[in-house]
mmCIF file of C-alpha atoms in Angstrom:
data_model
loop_
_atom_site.group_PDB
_atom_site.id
_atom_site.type_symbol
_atom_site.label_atom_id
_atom_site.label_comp_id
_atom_site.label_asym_id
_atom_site.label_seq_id
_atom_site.Cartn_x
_atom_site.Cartn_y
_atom_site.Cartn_z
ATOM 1 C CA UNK P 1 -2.207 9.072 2.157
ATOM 2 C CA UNK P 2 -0.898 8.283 5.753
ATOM 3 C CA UNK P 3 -3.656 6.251 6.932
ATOM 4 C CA UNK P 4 -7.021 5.034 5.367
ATOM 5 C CA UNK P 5 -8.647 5.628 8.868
ATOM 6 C CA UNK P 6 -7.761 8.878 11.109
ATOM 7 C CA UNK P 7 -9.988 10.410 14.096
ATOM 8 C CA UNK P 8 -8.730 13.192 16.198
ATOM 9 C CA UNK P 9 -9.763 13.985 19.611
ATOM 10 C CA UNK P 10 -12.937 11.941 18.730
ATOM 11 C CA UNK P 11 -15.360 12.375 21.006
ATOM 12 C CA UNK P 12 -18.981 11.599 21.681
ATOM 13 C CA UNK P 13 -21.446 13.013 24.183
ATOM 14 C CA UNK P 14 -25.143 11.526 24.495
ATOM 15 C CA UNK P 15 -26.848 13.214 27.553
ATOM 16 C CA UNK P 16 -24.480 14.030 30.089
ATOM 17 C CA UNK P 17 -22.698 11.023 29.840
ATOM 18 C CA UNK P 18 -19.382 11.512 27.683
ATOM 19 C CA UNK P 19 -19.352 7.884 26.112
ATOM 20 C CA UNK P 20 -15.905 8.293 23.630
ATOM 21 C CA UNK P 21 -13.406 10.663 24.791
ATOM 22 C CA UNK P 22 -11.093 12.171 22.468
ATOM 23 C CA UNK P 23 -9.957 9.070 20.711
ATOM 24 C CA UNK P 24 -7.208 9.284 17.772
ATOM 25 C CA UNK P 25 -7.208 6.045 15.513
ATOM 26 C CA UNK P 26 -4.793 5.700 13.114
ATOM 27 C CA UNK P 27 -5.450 2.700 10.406
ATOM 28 C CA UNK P 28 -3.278 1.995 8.076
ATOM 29 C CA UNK P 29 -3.547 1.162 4.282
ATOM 30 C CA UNK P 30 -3.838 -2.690 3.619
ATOM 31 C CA UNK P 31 -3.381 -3.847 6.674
ATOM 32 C CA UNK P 32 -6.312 -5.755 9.731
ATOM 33 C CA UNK P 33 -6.806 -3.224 12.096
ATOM 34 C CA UNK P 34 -8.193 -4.964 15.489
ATOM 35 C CA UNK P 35 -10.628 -2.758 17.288
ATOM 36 C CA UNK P 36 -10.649 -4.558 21.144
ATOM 37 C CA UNK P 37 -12.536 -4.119 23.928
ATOM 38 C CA UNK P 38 -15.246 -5.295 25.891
ATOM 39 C CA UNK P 39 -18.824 -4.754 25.729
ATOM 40 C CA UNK P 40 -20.174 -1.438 26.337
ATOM 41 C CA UNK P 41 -16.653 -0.092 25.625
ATOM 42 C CA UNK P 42 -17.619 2.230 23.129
ATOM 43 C CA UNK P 43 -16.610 0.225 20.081
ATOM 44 C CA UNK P 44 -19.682 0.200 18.342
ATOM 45 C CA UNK P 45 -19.931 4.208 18.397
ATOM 46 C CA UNK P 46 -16.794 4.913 17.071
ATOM 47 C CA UNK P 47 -17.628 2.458 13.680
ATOM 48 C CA UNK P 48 -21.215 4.348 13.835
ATOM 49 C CA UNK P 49 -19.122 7.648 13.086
ATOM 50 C CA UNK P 50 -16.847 6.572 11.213
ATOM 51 C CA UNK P 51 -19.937 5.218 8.990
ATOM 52 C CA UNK P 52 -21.232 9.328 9.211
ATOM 53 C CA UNK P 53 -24.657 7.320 10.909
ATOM 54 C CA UNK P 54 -23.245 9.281 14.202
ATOM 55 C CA UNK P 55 -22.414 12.832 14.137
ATOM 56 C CA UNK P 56 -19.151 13.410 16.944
ATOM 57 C CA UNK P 57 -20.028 15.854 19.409
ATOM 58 C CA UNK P 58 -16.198 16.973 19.309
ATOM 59 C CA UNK P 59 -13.288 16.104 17.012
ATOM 60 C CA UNK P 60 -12.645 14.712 13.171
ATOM 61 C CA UNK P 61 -12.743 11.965 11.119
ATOM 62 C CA UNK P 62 -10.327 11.541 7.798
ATOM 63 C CA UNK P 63 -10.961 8.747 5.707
ATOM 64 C CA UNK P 64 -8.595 7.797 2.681
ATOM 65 C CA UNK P 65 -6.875 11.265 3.371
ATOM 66 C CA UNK P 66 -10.776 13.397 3.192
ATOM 67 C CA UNK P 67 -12.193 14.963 5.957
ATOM 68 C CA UNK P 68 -15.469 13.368 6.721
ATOM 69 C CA UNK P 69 -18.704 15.609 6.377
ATOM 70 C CA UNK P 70 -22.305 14.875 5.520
ATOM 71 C CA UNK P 71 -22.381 14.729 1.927
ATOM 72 C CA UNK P 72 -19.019 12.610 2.475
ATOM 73 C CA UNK P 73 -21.019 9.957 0.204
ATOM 74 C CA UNK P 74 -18.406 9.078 -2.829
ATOM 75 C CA UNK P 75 -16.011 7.899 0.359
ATOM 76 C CA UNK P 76 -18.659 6.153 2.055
ATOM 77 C CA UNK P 77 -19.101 4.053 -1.612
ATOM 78 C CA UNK P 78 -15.695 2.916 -0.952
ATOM 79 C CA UNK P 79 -16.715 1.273 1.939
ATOM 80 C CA UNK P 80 -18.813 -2.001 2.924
ATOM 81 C CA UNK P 81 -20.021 -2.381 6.826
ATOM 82 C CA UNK P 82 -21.183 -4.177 9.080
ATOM 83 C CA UNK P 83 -22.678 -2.408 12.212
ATOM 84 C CA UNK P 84 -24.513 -5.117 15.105
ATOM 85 C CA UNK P 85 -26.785 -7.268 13.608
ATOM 86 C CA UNK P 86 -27.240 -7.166 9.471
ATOM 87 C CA UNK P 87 -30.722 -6.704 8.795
ATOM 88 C CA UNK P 88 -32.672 -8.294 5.541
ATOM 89 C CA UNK P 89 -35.572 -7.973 3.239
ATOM 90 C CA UNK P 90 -36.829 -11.643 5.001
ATOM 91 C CA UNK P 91 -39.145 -12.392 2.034
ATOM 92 C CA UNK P 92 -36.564 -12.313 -0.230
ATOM 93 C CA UNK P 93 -33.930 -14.992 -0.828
ATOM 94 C CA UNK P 94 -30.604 -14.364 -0.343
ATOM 95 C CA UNK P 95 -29.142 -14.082 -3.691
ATOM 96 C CA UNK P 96 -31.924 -11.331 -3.957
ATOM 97 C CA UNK P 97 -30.822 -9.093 -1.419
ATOM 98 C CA UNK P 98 -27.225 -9.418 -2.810
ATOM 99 C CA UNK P 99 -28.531 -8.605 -5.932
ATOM 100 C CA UNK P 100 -30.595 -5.637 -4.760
ATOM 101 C CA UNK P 101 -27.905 -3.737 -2.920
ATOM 102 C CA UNK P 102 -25.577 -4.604 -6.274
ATOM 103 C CA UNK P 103 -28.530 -2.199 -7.387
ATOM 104 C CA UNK P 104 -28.830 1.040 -5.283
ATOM 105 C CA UNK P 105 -24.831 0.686 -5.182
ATOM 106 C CA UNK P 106 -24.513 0.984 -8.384
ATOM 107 C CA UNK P 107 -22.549 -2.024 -8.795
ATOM 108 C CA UNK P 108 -22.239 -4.405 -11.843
ATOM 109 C CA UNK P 109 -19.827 -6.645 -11.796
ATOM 110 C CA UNK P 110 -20.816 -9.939 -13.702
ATOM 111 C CA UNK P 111 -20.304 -13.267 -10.883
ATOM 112 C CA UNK P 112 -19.767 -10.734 -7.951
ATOM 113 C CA UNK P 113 -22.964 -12.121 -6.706
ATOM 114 C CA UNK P 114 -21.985 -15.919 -6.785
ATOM 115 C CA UNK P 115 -18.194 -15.414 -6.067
ATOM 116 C CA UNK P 116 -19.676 -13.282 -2.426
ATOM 117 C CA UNK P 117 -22.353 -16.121 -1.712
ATOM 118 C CA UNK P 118 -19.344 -18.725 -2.454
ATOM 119 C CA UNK P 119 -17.111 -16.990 -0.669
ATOM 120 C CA UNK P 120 -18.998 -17.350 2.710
ATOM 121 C CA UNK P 121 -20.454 -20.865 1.913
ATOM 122 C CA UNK P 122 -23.938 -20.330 1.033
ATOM 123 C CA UNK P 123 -24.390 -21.062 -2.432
ATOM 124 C CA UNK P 124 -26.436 -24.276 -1.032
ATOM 125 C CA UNK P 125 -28.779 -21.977 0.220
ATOM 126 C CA UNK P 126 -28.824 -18.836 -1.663
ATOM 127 C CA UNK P 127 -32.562 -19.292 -3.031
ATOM 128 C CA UNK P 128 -33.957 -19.545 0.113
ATOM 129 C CA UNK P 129 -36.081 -16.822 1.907
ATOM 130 C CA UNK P 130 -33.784 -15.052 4.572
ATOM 131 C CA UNK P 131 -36.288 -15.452 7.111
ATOM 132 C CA UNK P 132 -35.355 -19.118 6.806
ATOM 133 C CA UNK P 133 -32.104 -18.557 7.424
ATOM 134 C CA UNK P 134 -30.248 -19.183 10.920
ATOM 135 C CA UNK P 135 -28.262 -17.077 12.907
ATOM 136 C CA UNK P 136 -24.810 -17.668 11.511
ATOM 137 C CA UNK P 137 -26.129 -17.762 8.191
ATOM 138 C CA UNK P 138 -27.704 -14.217 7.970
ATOM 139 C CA UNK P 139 -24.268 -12.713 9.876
ATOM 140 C CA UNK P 140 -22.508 -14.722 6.988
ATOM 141 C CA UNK P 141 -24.429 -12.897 4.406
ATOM 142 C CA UNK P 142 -24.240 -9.994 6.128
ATOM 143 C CA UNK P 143 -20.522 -10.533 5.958
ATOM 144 C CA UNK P 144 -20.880 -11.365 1.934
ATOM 145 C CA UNK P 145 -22.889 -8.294 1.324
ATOM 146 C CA UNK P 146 -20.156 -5.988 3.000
ATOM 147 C CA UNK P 147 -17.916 -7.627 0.689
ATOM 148 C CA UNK P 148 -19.857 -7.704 -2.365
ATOM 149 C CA UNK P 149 -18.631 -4.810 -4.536
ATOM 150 C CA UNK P 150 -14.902 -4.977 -3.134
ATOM 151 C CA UNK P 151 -14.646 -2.191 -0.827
ATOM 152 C CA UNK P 152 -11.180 -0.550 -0.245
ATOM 153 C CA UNK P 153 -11.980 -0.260 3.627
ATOM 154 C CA UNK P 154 -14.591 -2.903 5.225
ATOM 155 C CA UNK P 155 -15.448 -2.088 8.939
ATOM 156 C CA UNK P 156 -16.799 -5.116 10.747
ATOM 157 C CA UNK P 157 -18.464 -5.117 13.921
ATOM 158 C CA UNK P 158 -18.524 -8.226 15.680
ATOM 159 C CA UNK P 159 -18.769 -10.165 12.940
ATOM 160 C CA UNK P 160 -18.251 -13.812 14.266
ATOM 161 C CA UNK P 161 -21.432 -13.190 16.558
ATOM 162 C CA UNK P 162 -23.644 -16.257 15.945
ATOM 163 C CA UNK P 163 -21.325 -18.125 14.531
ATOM 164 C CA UNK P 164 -19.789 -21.691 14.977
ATOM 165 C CA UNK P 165 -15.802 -22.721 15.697
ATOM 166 C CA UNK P 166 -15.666 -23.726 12.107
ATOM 167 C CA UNK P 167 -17.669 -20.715 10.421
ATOM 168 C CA UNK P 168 -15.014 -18.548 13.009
ATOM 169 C CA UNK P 169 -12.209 -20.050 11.255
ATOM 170 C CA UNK P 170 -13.653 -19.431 7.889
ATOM 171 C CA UNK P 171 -14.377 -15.693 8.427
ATOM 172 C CA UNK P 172 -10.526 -15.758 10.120
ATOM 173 C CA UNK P 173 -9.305 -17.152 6.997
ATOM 174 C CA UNK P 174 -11.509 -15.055 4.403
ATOM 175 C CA UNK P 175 -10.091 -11.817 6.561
ATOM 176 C CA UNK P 176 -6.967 -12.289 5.543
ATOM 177 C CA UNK P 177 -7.370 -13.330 2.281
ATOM 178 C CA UNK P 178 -9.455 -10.024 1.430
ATOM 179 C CA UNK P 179 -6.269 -8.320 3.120
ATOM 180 C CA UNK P 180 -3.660 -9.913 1.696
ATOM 181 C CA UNK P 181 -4.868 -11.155 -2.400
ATOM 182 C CA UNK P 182 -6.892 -8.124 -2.487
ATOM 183 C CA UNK P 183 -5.069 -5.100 -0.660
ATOM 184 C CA UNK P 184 -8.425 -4.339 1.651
ATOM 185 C CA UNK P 185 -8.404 -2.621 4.157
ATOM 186 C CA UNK P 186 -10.163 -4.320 7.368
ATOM 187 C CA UNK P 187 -11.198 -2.373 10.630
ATOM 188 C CA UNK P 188 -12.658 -5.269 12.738
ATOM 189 C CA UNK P 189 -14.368 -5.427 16.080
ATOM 190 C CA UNK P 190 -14.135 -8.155 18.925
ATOM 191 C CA UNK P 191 -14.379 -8.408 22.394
ATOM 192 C CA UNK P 192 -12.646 -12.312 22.115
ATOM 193 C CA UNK P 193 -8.940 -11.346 22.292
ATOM 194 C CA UNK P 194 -7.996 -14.921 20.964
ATOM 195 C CA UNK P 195 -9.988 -13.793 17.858
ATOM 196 C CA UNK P 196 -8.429 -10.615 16.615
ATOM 197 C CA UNK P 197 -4.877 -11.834 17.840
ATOM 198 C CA UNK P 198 -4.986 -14.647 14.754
ATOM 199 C CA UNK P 199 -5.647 -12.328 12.105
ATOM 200 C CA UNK P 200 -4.506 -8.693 13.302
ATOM 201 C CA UNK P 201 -2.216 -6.480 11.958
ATOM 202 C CA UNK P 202 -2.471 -3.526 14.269
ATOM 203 C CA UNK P 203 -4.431 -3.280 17.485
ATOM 204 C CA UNK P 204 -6.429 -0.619 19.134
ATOM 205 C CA UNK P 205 -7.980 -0.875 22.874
ATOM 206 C CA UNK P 206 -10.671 1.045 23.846
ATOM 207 C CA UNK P 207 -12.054 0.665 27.243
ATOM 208 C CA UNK P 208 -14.437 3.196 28.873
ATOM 209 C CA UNK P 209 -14.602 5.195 25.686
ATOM 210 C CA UNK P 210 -11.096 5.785 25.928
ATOM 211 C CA UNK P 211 -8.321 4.183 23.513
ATOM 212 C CA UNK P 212 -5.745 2.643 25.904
ATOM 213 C CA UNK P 213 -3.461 1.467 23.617
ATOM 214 C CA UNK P 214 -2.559 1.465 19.682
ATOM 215 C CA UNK P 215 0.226 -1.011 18.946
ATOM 216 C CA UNK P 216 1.602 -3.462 15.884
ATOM 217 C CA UNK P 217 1.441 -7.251 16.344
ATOM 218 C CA UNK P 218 4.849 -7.631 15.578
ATOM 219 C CA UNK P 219 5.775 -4.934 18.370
ATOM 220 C CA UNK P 220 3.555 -6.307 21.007
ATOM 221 C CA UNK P 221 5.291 -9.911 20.320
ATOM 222 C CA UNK P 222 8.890 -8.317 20.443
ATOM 223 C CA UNK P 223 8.364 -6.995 23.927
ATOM 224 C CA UNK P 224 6.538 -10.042 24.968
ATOM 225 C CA UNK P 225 7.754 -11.169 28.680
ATOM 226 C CA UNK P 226 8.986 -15.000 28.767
ATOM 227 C CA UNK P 227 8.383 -16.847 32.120
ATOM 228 C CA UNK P 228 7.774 -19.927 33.837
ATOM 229 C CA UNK P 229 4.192 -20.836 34.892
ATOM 230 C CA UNK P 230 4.423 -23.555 37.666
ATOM 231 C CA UNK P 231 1.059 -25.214 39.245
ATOM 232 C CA UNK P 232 1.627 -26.142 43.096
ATOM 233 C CA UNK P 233 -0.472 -27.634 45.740
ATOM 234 C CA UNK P 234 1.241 -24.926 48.364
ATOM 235 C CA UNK P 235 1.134 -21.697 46.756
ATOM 236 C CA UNK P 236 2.275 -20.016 50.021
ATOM 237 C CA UNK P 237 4.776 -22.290 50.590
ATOM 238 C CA UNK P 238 6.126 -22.209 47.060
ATOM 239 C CA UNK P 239 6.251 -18.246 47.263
ATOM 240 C CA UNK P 240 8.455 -18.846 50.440
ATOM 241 C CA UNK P 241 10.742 -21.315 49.064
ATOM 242 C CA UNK P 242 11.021 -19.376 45.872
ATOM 243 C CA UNK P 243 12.005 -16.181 47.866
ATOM 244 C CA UNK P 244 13.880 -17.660 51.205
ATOM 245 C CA UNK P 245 15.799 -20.495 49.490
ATOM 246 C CA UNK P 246 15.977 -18.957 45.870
ATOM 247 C CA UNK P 247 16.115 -15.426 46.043
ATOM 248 C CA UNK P 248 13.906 -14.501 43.704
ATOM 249 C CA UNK P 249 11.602 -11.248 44.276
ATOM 250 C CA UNK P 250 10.244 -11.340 40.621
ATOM 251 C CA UNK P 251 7.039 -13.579 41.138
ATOM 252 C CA UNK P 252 3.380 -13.475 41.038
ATOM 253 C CA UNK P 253 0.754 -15.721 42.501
ATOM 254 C CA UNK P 254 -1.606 -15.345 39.577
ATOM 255 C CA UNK P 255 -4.124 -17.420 41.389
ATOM 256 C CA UNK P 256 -4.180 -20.110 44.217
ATOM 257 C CA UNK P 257 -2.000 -22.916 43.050
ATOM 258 C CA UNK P 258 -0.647 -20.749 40.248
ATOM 259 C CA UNK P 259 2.457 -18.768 40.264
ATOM 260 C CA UNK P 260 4.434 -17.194 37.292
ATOM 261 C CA UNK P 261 7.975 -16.247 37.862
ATOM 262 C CA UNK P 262 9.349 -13.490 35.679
ATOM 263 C CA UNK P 263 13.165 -13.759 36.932
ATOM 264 C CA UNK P 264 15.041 -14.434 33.664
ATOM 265 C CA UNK P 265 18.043 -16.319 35.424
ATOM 266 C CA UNK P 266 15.296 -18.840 36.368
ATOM 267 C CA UNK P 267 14.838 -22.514 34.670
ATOM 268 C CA UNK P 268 12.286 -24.726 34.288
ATOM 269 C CA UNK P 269 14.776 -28.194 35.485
ATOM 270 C CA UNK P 270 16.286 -26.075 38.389
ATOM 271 C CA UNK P 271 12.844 -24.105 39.748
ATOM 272 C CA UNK P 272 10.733 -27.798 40.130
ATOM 273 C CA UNK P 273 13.766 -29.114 41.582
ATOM 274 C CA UNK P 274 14.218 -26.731 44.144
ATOM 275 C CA UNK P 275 10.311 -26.507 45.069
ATOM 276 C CA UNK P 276 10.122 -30.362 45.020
ATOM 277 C CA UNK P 277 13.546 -30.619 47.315
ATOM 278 C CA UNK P 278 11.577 -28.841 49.894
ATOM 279 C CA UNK P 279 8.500 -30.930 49.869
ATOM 280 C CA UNK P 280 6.319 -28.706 47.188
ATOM 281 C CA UNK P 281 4.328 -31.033 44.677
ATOM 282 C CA UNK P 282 4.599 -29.742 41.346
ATOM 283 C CA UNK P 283 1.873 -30.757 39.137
ATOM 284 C CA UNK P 284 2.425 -28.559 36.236
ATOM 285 C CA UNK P 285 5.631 -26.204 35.415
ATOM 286 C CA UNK P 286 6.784 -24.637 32.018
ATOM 287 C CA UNK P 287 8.125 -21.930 29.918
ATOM 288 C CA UNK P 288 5.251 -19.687 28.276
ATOM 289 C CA UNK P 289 5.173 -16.231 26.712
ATOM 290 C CA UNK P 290 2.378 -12.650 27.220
ATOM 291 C CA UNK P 291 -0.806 -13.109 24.856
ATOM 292 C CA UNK P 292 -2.237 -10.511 23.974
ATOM 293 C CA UNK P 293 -4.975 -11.309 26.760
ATOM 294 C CA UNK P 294 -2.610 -10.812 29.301
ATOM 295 C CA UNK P 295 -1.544 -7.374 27.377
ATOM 296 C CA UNK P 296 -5.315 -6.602 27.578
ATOM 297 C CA UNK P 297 -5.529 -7.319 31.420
ATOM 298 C CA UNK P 298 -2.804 -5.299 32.114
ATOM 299 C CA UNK P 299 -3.372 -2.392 30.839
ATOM 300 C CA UNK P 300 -7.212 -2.203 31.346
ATOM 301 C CA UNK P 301 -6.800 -3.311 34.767
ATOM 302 C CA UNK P 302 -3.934 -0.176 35.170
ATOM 303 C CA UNK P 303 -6.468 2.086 34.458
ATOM 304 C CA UNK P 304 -9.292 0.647 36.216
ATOM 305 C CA UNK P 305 -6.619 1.424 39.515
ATOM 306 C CA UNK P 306 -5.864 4.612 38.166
ATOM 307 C CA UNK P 307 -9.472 5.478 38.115
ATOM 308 C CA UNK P 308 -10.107 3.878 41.745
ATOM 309 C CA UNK P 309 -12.638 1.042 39.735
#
């Protein structure tokens, strides 16, 4: 089995409006599969079919090697979700809606109900009504319900919506322990970049409906570009000294009073040396590698050209 996840030439029509166009996802076994882009970039629709709750106009859908149909349902008990907001029985506490969807899963597993509400930190509050509950709590039982009868694939979407810095890092660190003690398989959504780079293994980015880009972690660090980010009070006449006096052609002015230089013969010392010798204040200058952000902005930004946007 190549790939827990596979679409090909996924697509999705509502109206006249085609909203994913003929995307191929390839996910592999064990590994955090980062599903990036915006909002409104389709992301959401792709998990709904992959989840059989959307039918594809065009294309497939193979999940752990089976092509997806309708009465795909002993594959889709091999999975836990999370799709938008997770919605509750409110009158009930929250150790009883664990326990009730242990039920029509057909799951029993003695403590898989505590170790889930431990697991996301809300054994303090587990016999309280949900409709007590705050935001961040009811997407971090959502989260614990998803998990609840150990899936082999859990698709997430947007699962740190609602929550605080510190629940964030929790979730983060809970990811990849599911991933790496466990051998899950995680398909998670995000439009914060900074988010899916911590935890990631792979990365998909869909923009427009269309998936710009599938790449390893490890890959998109290799071919990261190294320059130096300098902060001036003269942008022009920084660009002018760096090109007149230094001969360098391989610059950007990023924004005003920000200017990365890409040429790799270029120092840190020697580059606020020569802008200072010729009367430009540096205030800030240093060595600094591509995010994954700046991946992002690249290539959506390329195609946002391409397609006169």
């Amino acid at each position: 089995m190549p790939y827990v996840i596979q679409t090909n030439h996924l697509t999705k029509t509502m109206g006249e409006k085609e909203i994913i166009k003929d995307v191929g996802l390839h996910v592999k076994q064990g590994e955090i599969y980062g599903f990036l882009g915006p909002n409104g970039a389709g992301k959401t629709t792709v998990m709904k079919m992959i989840l059989n709750l959307w039918k594809p106009t065009e294309g497939s859908i193979e999940l752990f090697g089976e092509r997806l149909t309708p009465k795909s349902y002993g594959v889709l008990k091999r999975m836990g979700s999370i799709i938008e907001f997770p919605c509750f029985y409110e009158r009930l506490t929250g150790r009883e809606n664990l326990e009730f969807h242990c039920e029509y899963m057909g799951y029993y597993h003695p403590g898989s109900v505590e170790g889930a509400l431990e697991a996301l930190e809300l054994l303090a509050d587990a016999d309280r009504p949900v409709k007590e509950y705050s935001l961040g709590m009811k997407e971090r039982l959502g989260i614990a319900r998803a998990i609840l009868c150990r899936p082999e694939l859990l698709v997430l979407d947007e699962p740190t919506n609602g929550l605080d810095p510190a629940g964030m890092k929790h979730v983060r660190k809970l990811l990849r322990n599911l991933c790496s003690e466990y051998g899950m398989t995680i398909m998670v959504s995000s439009h914060i970049l900074t988010e899916i780079e911590s935890i990631a293994d792979t990365v998909g980015i869909l923009h427009h409906g269309e998936l710009m880009q599938e790449m390893g972690m490890q890959k998109l660090e290799e071919m990261n570009t190294v320059y130096i980010e300098a902060s001036v009070t003269d942008t022009k006449g920084a660009a002018f000294i760096l090109s007149d006096k230094c001969g360098m052609n391989n610059f950007k002015i990023i924004k005003e009073g920000n200017i990365r230089i890409y040429d790799s013969g270029a120092t840190v010392q020697e580059t606020a040396r020569i802008l200072e010798a010729h009367g430009i204040e540096v205030t800030a200058i240093g060595k600094k590698a591509e995010t994954l952000e700046d991946y992002f902005l690249k290539i959506t930004g390329e195609a946002d050209r391409a397609c006169g946007n």
